[in-house]
Every structure is written in structure tokens, then in C-alpha cells.
Short mmCIF file of N, CA, C and O in Angstrom, two decimals:
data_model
loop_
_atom_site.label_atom_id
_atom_site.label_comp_id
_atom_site.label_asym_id
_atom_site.label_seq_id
_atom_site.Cartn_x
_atom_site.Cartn_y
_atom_site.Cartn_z
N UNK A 1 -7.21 15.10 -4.71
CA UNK A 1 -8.06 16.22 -5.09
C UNK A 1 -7.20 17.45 -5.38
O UNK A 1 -6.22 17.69 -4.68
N UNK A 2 -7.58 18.27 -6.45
CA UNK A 2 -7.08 19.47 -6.87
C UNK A 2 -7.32 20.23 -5.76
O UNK A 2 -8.42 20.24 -5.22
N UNK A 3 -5.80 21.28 -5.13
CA UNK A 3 -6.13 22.33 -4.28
C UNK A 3 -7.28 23.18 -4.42
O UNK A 3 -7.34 23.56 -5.59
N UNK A 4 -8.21 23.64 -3.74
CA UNK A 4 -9.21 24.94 -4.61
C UNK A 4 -8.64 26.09 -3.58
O UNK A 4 -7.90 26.03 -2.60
N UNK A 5 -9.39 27.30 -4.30
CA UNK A 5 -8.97 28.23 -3.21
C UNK A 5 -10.97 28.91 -3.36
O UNK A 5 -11.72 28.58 -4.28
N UNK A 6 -11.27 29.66 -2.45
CA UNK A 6 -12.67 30.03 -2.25
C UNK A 6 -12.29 31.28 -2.36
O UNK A 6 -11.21 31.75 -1.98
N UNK A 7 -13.40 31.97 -2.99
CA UNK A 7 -13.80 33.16 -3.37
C UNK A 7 -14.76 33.83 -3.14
O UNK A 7 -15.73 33.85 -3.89
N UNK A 8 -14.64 34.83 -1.57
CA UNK A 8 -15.97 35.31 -1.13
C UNK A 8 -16.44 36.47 -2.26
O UNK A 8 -15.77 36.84 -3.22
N UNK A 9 -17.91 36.98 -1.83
CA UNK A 9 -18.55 38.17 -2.87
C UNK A 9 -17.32 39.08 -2.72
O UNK A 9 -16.99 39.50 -3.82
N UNK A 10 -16.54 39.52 -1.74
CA UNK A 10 -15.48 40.62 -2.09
C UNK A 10 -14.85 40.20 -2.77
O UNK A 10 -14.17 41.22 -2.90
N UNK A 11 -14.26 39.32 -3.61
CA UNK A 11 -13.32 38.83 -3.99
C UNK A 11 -11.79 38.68 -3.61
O UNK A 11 -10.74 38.75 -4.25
N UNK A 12 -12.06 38.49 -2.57
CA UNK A 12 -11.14 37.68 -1.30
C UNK A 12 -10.88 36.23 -2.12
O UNK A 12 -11.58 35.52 -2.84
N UNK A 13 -9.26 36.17 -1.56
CA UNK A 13 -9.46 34.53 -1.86
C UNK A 13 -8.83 34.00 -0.08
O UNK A 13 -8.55 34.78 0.84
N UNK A 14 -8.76 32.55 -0.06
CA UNK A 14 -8.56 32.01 1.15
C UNK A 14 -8.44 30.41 0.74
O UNK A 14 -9.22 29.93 -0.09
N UNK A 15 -7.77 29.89 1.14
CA UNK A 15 -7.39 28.52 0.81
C UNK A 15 -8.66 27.73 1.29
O UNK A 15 -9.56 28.29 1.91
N UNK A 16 -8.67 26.26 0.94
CA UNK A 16 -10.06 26.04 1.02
C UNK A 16 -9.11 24.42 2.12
O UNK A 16 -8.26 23.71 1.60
N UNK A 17 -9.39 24.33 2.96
CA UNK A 17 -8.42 23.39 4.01
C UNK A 17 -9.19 21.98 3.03
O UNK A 17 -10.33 22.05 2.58
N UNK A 18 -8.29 20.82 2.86
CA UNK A 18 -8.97 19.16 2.35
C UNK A 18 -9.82 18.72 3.47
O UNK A 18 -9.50 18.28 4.57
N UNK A 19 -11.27 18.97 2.81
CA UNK A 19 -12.52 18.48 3.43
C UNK A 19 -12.66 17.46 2.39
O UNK A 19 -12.31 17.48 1.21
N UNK A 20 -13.49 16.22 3.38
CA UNK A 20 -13.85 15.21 2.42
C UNK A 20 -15.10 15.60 1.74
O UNK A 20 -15.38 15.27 0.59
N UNK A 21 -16.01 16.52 2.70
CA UNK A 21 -17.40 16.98 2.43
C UNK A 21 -17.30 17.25 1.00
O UNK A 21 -18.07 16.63 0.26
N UNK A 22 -16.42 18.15 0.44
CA UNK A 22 -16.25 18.93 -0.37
C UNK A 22 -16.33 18.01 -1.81
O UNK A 22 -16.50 18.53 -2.92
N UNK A 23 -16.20 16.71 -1.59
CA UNK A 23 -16.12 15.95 -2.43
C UNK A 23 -17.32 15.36 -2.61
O UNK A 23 -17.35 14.36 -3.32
N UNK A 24 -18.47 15.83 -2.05
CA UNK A 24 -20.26 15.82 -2.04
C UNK A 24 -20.74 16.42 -2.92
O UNK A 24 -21.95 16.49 -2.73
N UNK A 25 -20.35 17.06 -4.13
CA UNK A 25 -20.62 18.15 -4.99
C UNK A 25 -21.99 17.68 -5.87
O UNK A 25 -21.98 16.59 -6.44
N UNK A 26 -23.17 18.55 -5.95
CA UNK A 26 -23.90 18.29 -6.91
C UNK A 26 -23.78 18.89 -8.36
O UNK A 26 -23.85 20.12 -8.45
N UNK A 27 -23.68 18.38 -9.13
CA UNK A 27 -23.04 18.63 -10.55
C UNK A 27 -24.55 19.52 -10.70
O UNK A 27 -25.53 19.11 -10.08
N UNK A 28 -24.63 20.55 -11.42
CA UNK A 28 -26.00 21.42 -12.12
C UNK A 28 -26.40 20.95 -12.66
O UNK A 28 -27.61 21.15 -12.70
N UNK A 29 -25.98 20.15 -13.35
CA UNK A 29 -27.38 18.79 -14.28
C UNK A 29 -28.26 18.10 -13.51
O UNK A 29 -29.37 17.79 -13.94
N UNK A 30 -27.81 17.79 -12.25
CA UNK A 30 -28.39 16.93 -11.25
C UNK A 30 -29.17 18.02 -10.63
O UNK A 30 -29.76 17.86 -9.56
N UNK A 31 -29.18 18.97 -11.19
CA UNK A 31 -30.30 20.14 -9.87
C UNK A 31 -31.15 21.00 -11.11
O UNK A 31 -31.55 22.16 -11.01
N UNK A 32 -31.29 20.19 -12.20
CA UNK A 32 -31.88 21.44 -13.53
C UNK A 32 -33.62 21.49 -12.85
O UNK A 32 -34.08 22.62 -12.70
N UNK A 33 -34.35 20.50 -12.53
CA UNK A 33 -35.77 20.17 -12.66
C UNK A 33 -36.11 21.23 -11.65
O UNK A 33 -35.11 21.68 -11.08
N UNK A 34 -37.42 21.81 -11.24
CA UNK A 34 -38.11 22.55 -9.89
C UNK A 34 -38.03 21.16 -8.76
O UNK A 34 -37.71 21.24 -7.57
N UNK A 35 -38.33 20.17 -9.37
CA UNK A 35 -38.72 19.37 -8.10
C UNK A 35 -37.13 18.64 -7.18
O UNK A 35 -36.98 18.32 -6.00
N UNK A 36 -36.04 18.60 -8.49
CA UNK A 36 -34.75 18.42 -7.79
C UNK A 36 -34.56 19.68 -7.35
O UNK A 36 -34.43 19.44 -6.15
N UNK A 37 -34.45 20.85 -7.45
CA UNK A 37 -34.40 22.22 -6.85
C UNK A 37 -34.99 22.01 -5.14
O UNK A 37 -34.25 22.17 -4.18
N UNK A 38 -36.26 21.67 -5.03
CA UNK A 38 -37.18 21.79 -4.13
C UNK A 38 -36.20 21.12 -2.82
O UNK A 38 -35.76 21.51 -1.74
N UNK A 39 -36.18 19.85 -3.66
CA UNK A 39 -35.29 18.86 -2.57
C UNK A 39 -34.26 19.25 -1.79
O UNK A 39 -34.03 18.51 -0.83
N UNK A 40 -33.41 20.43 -1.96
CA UNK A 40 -32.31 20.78 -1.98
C UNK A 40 -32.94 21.99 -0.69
O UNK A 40 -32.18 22.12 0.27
N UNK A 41 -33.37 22.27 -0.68
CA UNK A 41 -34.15 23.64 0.41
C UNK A 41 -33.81 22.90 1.79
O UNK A 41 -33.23 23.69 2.53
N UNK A 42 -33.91 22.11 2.16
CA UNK A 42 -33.55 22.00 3.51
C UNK A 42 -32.53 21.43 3.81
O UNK A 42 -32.64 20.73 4.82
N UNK A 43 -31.25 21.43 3.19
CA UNK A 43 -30.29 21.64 3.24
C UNK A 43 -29.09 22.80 3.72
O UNK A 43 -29.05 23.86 3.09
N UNK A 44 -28.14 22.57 4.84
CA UNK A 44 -27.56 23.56 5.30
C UNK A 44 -26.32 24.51 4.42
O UNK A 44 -25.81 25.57 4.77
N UNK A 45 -26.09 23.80 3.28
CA UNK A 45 -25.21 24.25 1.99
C UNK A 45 -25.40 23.26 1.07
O UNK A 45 -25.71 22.07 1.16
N UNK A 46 -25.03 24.38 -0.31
CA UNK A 46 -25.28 23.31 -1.57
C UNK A 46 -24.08 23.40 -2.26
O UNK A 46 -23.93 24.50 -2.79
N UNK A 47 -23.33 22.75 -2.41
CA UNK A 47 -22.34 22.98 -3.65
C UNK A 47 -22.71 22.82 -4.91
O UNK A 47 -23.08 21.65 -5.02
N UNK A 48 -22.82 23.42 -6.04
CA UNK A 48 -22.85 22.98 -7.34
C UNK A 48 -21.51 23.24 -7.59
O UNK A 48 -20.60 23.98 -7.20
N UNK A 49 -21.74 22.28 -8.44
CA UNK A 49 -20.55 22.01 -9.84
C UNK A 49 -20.77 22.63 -11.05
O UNK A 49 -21.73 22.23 -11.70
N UNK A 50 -20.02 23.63 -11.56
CA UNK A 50 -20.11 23.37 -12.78
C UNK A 50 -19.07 23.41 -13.81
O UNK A 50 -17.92 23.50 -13.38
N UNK A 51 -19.25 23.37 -15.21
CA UNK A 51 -18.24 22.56 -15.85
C UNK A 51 -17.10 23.85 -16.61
O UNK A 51 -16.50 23.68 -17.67
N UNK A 52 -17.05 24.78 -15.99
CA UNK A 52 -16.33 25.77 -16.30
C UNK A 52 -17.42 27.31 -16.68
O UNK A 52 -18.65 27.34 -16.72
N UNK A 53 -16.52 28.38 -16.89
CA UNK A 53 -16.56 29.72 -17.23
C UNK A 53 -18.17 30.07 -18.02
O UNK A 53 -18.92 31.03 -17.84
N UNK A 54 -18.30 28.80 -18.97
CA UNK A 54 -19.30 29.07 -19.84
C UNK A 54 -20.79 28.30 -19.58
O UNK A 54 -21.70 28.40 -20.40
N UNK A 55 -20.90 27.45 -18.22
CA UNK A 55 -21.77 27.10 -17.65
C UNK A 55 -22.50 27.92 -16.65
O UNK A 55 -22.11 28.10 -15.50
N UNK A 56 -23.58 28.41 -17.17
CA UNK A 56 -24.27 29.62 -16.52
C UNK A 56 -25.66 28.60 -15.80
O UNK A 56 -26.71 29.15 -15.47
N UNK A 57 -25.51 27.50 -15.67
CA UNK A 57 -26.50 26.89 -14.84
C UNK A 57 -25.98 26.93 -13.53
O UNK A 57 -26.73 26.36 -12.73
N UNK A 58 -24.81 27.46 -12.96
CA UNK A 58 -24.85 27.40 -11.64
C UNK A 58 -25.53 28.46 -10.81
O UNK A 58 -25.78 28.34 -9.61
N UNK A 59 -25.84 29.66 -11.67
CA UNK A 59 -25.71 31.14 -11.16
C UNK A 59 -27.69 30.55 -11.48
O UNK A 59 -28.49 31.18 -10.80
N UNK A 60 -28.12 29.79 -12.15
CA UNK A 60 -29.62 29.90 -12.66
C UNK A 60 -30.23 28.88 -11.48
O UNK A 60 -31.29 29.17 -10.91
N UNK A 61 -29.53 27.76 -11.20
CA UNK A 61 -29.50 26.79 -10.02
C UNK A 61 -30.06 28.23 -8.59
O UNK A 61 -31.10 28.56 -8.04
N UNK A 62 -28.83 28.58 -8.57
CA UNK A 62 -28.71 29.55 -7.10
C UNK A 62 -29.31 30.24 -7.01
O UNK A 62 -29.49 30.70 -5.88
N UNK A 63 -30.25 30.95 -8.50
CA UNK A 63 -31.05 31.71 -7.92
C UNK A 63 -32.64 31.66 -7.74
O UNK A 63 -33.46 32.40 -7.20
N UNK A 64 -32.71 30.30 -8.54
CA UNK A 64 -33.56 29.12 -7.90
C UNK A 64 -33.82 29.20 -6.69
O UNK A 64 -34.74 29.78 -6.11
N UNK A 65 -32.85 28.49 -6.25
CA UNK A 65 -33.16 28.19 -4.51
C UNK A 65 -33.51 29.54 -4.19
O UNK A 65 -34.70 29.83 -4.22
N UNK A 66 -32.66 30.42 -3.87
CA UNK A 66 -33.04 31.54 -3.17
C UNK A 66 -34.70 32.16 -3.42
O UNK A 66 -35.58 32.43 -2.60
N UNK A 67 -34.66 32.24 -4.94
CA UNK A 67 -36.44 32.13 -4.77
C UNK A 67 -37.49 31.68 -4.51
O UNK A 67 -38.61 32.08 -4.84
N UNK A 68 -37.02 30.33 -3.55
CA UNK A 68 -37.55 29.59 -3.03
C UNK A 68 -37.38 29.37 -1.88
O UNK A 68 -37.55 28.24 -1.42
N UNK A 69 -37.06 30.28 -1.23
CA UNK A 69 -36.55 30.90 0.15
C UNK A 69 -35.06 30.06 0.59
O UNK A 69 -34.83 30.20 1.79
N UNK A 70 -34.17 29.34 -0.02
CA UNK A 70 -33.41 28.79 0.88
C UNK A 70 -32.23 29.87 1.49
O UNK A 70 -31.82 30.71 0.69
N UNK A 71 -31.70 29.88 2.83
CA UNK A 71 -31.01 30.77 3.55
C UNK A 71 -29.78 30.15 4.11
O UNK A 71 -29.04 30.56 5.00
N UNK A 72 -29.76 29.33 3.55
CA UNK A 72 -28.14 28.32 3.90
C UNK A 72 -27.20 28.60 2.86
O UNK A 72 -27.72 28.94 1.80
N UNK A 73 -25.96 28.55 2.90
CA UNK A 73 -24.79 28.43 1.78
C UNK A 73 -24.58 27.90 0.67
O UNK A 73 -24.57 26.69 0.45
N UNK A 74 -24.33 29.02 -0.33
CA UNK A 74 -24.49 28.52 -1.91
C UNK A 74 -23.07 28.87 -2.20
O UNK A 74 -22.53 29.96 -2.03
N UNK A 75 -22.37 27.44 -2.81
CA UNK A 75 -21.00 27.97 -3.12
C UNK A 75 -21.20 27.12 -4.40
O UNK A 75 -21.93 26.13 -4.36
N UNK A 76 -20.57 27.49 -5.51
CA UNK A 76 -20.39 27.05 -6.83
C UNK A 76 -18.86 26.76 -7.32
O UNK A 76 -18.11 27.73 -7.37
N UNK A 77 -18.42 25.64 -7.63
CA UNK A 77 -17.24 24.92 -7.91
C UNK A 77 -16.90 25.11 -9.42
O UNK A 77 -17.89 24.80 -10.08
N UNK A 78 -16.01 25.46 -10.11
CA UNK A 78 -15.45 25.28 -11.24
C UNK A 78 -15.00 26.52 -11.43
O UNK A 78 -15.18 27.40 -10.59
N UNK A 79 -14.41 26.71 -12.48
CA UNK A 79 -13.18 27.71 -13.36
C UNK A 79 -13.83 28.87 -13.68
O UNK A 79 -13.35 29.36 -14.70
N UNK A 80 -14.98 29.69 -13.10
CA UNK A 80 -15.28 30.55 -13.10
C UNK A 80 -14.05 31.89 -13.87
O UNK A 80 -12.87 31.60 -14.05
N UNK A 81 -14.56 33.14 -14.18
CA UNK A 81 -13.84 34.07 -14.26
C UNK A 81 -14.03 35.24 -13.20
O UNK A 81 -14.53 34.95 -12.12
N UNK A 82 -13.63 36.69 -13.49
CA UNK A 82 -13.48 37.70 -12.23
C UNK A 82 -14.90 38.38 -12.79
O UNK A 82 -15.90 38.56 -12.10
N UNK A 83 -14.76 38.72 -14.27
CA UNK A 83 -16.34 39.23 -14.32
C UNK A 83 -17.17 38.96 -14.18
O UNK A 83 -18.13 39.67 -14.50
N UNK A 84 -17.39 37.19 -13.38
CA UNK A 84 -18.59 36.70 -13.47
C UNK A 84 -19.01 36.97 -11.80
O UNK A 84 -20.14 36.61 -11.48
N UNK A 85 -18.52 37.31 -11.23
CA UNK A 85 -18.70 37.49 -9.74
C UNK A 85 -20.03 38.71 -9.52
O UNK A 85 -20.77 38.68 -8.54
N UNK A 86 -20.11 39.54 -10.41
CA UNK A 86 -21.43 40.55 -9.83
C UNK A 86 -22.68 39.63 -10.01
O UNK A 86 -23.81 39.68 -9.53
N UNK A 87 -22.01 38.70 -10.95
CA UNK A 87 -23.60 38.06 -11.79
C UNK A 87 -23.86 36.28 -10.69
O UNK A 87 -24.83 35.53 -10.63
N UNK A 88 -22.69 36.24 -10.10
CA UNK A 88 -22.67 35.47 -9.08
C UNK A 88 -23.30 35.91 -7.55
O UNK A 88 -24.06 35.12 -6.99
N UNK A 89 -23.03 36.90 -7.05
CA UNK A 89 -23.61 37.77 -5.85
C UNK A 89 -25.25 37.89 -6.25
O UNK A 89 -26.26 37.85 -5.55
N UNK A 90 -25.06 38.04 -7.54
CA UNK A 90 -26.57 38.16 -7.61
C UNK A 90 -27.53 37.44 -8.08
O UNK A 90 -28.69 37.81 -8.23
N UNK A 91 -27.10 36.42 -8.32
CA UNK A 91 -27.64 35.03 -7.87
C UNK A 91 -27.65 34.45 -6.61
O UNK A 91 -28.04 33.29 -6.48
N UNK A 92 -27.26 35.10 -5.66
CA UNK A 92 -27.16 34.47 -4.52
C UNK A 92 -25.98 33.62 -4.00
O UNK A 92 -26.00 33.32 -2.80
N UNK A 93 -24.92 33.19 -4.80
CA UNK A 93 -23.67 32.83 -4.62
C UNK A 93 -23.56 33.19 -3.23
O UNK A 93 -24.28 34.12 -2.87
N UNK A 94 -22.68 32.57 -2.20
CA UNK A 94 -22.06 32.81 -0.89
C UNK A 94 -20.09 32.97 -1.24
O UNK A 94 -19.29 33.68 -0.63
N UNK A 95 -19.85 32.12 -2.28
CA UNK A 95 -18.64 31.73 -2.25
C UNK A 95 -18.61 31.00 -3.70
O UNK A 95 -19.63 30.45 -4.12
N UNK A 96 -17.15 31.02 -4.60
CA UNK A 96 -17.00 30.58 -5.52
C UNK A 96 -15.89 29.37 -5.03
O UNK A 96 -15.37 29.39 -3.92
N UNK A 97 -15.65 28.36 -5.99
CA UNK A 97 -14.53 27.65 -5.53
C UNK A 97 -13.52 27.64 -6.94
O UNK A 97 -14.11 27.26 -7.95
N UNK A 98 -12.04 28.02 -7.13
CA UNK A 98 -11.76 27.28 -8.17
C UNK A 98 -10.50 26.53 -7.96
O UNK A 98 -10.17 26.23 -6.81
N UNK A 99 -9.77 26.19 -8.99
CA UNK A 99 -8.35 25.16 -8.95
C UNK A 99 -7.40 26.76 -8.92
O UNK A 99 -7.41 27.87 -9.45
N UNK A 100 -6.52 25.83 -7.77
CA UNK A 100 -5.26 27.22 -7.70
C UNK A 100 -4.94 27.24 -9.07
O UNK A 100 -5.37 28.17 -9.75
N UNK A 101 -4.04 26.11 -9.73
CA UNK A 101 -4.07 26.47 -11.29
C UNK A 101 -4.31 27.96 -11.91
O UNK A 101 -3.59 28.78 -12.48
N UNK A 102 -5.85 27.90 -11.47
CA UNK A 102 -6.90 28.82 -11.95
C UNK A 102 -6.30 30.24 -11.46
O UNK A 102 -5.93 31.11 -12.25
N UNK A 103 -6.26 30.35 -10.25
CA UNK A 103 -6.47 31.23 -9.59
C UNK A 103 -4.94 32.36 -10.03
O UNK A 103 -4.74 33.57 -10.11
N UNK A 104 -4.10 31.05 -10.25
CA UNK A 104 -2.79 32.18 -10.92
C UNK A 104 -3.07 32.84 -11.92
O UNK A 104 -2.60 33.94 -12.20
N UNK A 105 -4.16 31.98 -12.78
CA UNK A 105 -4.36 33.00 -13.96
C UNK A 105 -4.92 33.99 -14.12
O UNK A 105 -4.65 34.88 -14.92
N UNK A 106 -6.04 33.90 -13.12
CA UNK A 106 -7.03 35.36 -12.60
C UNK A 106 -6.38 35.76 -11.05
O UNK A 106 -6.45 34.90 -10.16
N UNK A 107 -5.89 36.77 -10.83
CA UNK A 107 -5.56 37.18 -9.63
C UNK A 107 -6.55 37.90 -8.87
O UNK A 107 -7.36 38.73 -9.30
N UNK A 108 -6.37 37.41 -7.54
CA UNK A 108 -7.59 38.33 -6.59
C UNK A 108 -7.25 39.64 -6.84
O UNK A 108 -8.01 40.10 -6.00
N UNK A 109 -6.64 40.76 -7.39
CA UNK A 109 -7.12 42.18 -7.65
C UNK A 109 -8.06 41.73 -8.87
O UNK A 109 -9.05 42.43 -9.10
N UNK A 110 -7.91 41.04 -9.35
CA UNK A 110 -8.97 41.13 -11.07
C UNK A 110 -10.20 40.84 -9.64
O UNK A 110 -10.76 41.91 -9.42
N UNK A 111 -10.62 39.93 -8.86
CA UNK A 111 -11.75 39.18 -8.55
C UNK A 111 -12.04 40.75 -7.51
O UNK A 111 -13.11 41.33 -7.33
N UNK A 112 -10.66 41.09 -6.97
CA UNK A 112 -11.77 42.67 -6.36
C UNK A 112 -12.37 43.55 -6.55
O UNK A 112 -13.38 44.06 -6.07
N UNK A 113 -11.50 43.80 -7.55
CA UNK A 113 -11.80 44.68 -8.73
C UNK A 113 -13.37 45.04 -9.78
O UNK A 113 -13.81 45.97 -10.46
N UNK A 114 -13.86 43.45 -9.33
CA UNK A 114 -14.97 42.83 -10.40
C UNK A 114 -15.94 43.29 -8.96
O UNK A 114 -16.67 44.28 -9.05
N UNK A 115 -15.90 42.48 -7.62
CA UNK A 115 -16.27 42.40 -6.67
C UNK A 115 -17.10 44.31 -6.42
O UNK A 115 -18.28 44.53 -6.15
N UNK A 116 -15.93 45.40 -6.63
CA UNK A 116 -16.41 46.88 -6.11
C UNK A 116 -17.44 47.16 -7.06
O UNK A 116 -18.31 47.75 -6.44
N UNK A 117 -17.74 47.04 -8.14
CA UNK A 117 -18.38 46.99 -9.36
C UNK A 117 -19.80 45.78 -9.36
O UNK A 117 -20.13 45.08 -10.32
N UNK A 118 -20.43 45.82 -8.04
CA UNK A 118 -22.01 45.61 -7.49
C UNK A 118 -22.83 45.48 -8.64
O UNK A 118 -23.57 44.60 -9.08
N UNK A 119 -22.50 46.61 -9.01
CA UNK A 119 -24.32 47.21 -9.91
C UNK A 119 -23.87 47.05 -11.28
O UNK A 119 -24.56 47.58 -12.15
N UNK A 120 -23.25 46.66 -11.48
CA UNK A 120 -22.54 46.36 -13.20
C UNK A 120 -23.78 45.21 -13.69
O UNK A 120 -24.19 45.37 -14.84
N UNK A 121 -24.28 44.28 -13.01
CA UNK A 121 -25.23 43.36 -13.52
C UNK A 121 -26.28 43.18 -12.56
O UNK A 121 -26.23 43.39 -11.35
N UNK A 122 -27.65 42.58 -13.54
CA UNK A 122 -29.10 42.87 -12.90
C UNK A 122 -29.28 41.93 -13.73
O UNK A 122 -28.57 41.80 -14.72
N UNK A 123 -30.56 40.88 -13.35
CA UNK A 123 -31.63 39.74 -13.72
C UNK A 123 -32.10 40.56 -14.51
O UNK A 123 -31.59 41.64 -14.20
N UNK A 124 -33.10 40.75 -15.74
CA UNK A 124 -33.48 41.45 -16.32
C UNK A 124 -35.32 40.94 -15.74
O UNK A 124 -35.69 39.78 -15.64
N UNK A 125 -36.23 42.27 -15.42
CA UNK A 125 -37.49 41.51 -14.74
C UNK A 125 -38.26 40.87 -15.29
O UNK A 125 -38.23 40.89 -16.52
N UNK A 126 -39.07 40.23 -14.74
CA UNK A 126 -39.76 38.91 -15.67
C UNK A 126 -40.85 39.88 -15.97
O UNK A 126 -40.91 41.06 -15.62
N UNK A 127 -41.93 39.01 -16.87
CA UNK A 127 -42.66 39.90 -17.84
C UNK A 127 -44.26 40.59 -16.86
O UNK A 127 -45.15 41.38 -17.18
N UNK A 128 -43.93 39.70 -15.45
CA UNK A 128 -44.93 40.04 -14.34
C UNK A 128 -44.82 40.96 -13.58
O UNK A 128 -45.75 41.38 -12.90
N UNK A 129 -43.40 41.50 -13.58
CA UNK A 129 -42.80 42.81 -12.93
C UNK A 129 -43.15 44.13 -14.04
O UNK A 129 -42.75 45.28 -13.90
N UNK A 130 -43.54 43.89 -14.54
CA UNK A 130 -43.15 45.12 -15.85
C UNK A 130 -44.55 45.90 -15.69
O UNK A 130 -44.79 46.88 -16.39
#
């Protein structure tokens, strides 16, 4: 398995120790439906997968659950970038995962940096809020 390193909402990084768990990953295709969503709620963490930077079903997954009350750990796996972290927190993200690889190329000042910068992104409200 590729080293990962984890990426809390501060944009902290921290080595991620070889868990086999970790190798339990639900890919975001496998969690698109409400009723695979549903299933997933009583669960104590969810990993999604997704397939890099330009897969925005993980952040749509997470904030799924959370609107569906789940209160356990949402960490999302793949090659994420540093600007995507406000839009990750606010989906409900707990933790990002990526390949050290990765991580040389984005350095944790870019991911803190992104991290102090909270309010930079918002869900836009649905047409029932308005």
C-alpha cells in the first residue's frame, strides 16, 4: 500500500500508521444512491474514495450523511488539492487522506493556509431556504 499522510480541517498533516482497516475503503460510486447513503449511518467512520482532485462526489457523499444526522468520522481518500479543504470542512469532512507522493507537491503551509480561509466557500441554499 501507498504511504498516505492525513489531513485534519487545520491543515495539519500526520502520517497515517499501516492499518489494514484502511484498506476497507468505499469507492463514491458505491455510496451515489439515498438508500446506499442510508446504510452507511450507523457506522462508526466512513472512508470514501475518490478518484482524484476533480471528483467532487466525495464532498456531495459527506454531506449527505451529515444531513442525515450521521456523527461518526468522515475521511475522504485520494489526491485532493489545498483549495479544496474549505469546501471539504464544509461538507463535513473529519480528515483528508492523500499519497505522500502527493503531499510533496502540495505542502502543509499551502493546506494551512487554505485551512485559515473558513468562509472562502458556502453550499449555495436550496430553493426551500430562499
Amino acid at each position: 500500500m501507498t504511504a498516505l499522510i492525513s489531513i485534519n480541517q487545520d491543515g495539519c498533516f500526520s502520517a497515517v500508521p499501516d492499518d489494514p482497516a484502511i484498506e476497507h475503503v468505499l469507492h463514491v460510486s458505491d455510496a451515489a444512491s439515498h438508500d446506499q447513503i442510508i446504510l452507511l449511518l450507523d457506522q462508526r467512520a466512513v472512508r470514501l474514495k475518490v478518484d482524484g482532485f476533480s471528483d467532487g462526489r466525495g464532498f456531495s457523499v459527506a454531506r449527505q450523511l451529515r444531513l442525515h444526522g450521521f456523527t461518526g468520522v468522515i475521511e475522504v481518500i485520494g489526491d485532493l488539492l489545498p483549495d479544496q479543504l474549505p469546501m471539504a470542512v464544509a461538507a463535513g469532512v473529519d480528515a483528508i487522506f492523500i499519497r505522500a507522493e502527493h503531499a510533496e507537491r502540495c505542502a502543509e503551509a499551502q493546506w494551512r493556509q487554505m485551512s485559515a480561509d473558513k468562509y472562502r466557500f458556502g453550499y449555495q441554499r436550496s430553493v426551500t431556504e430562499r
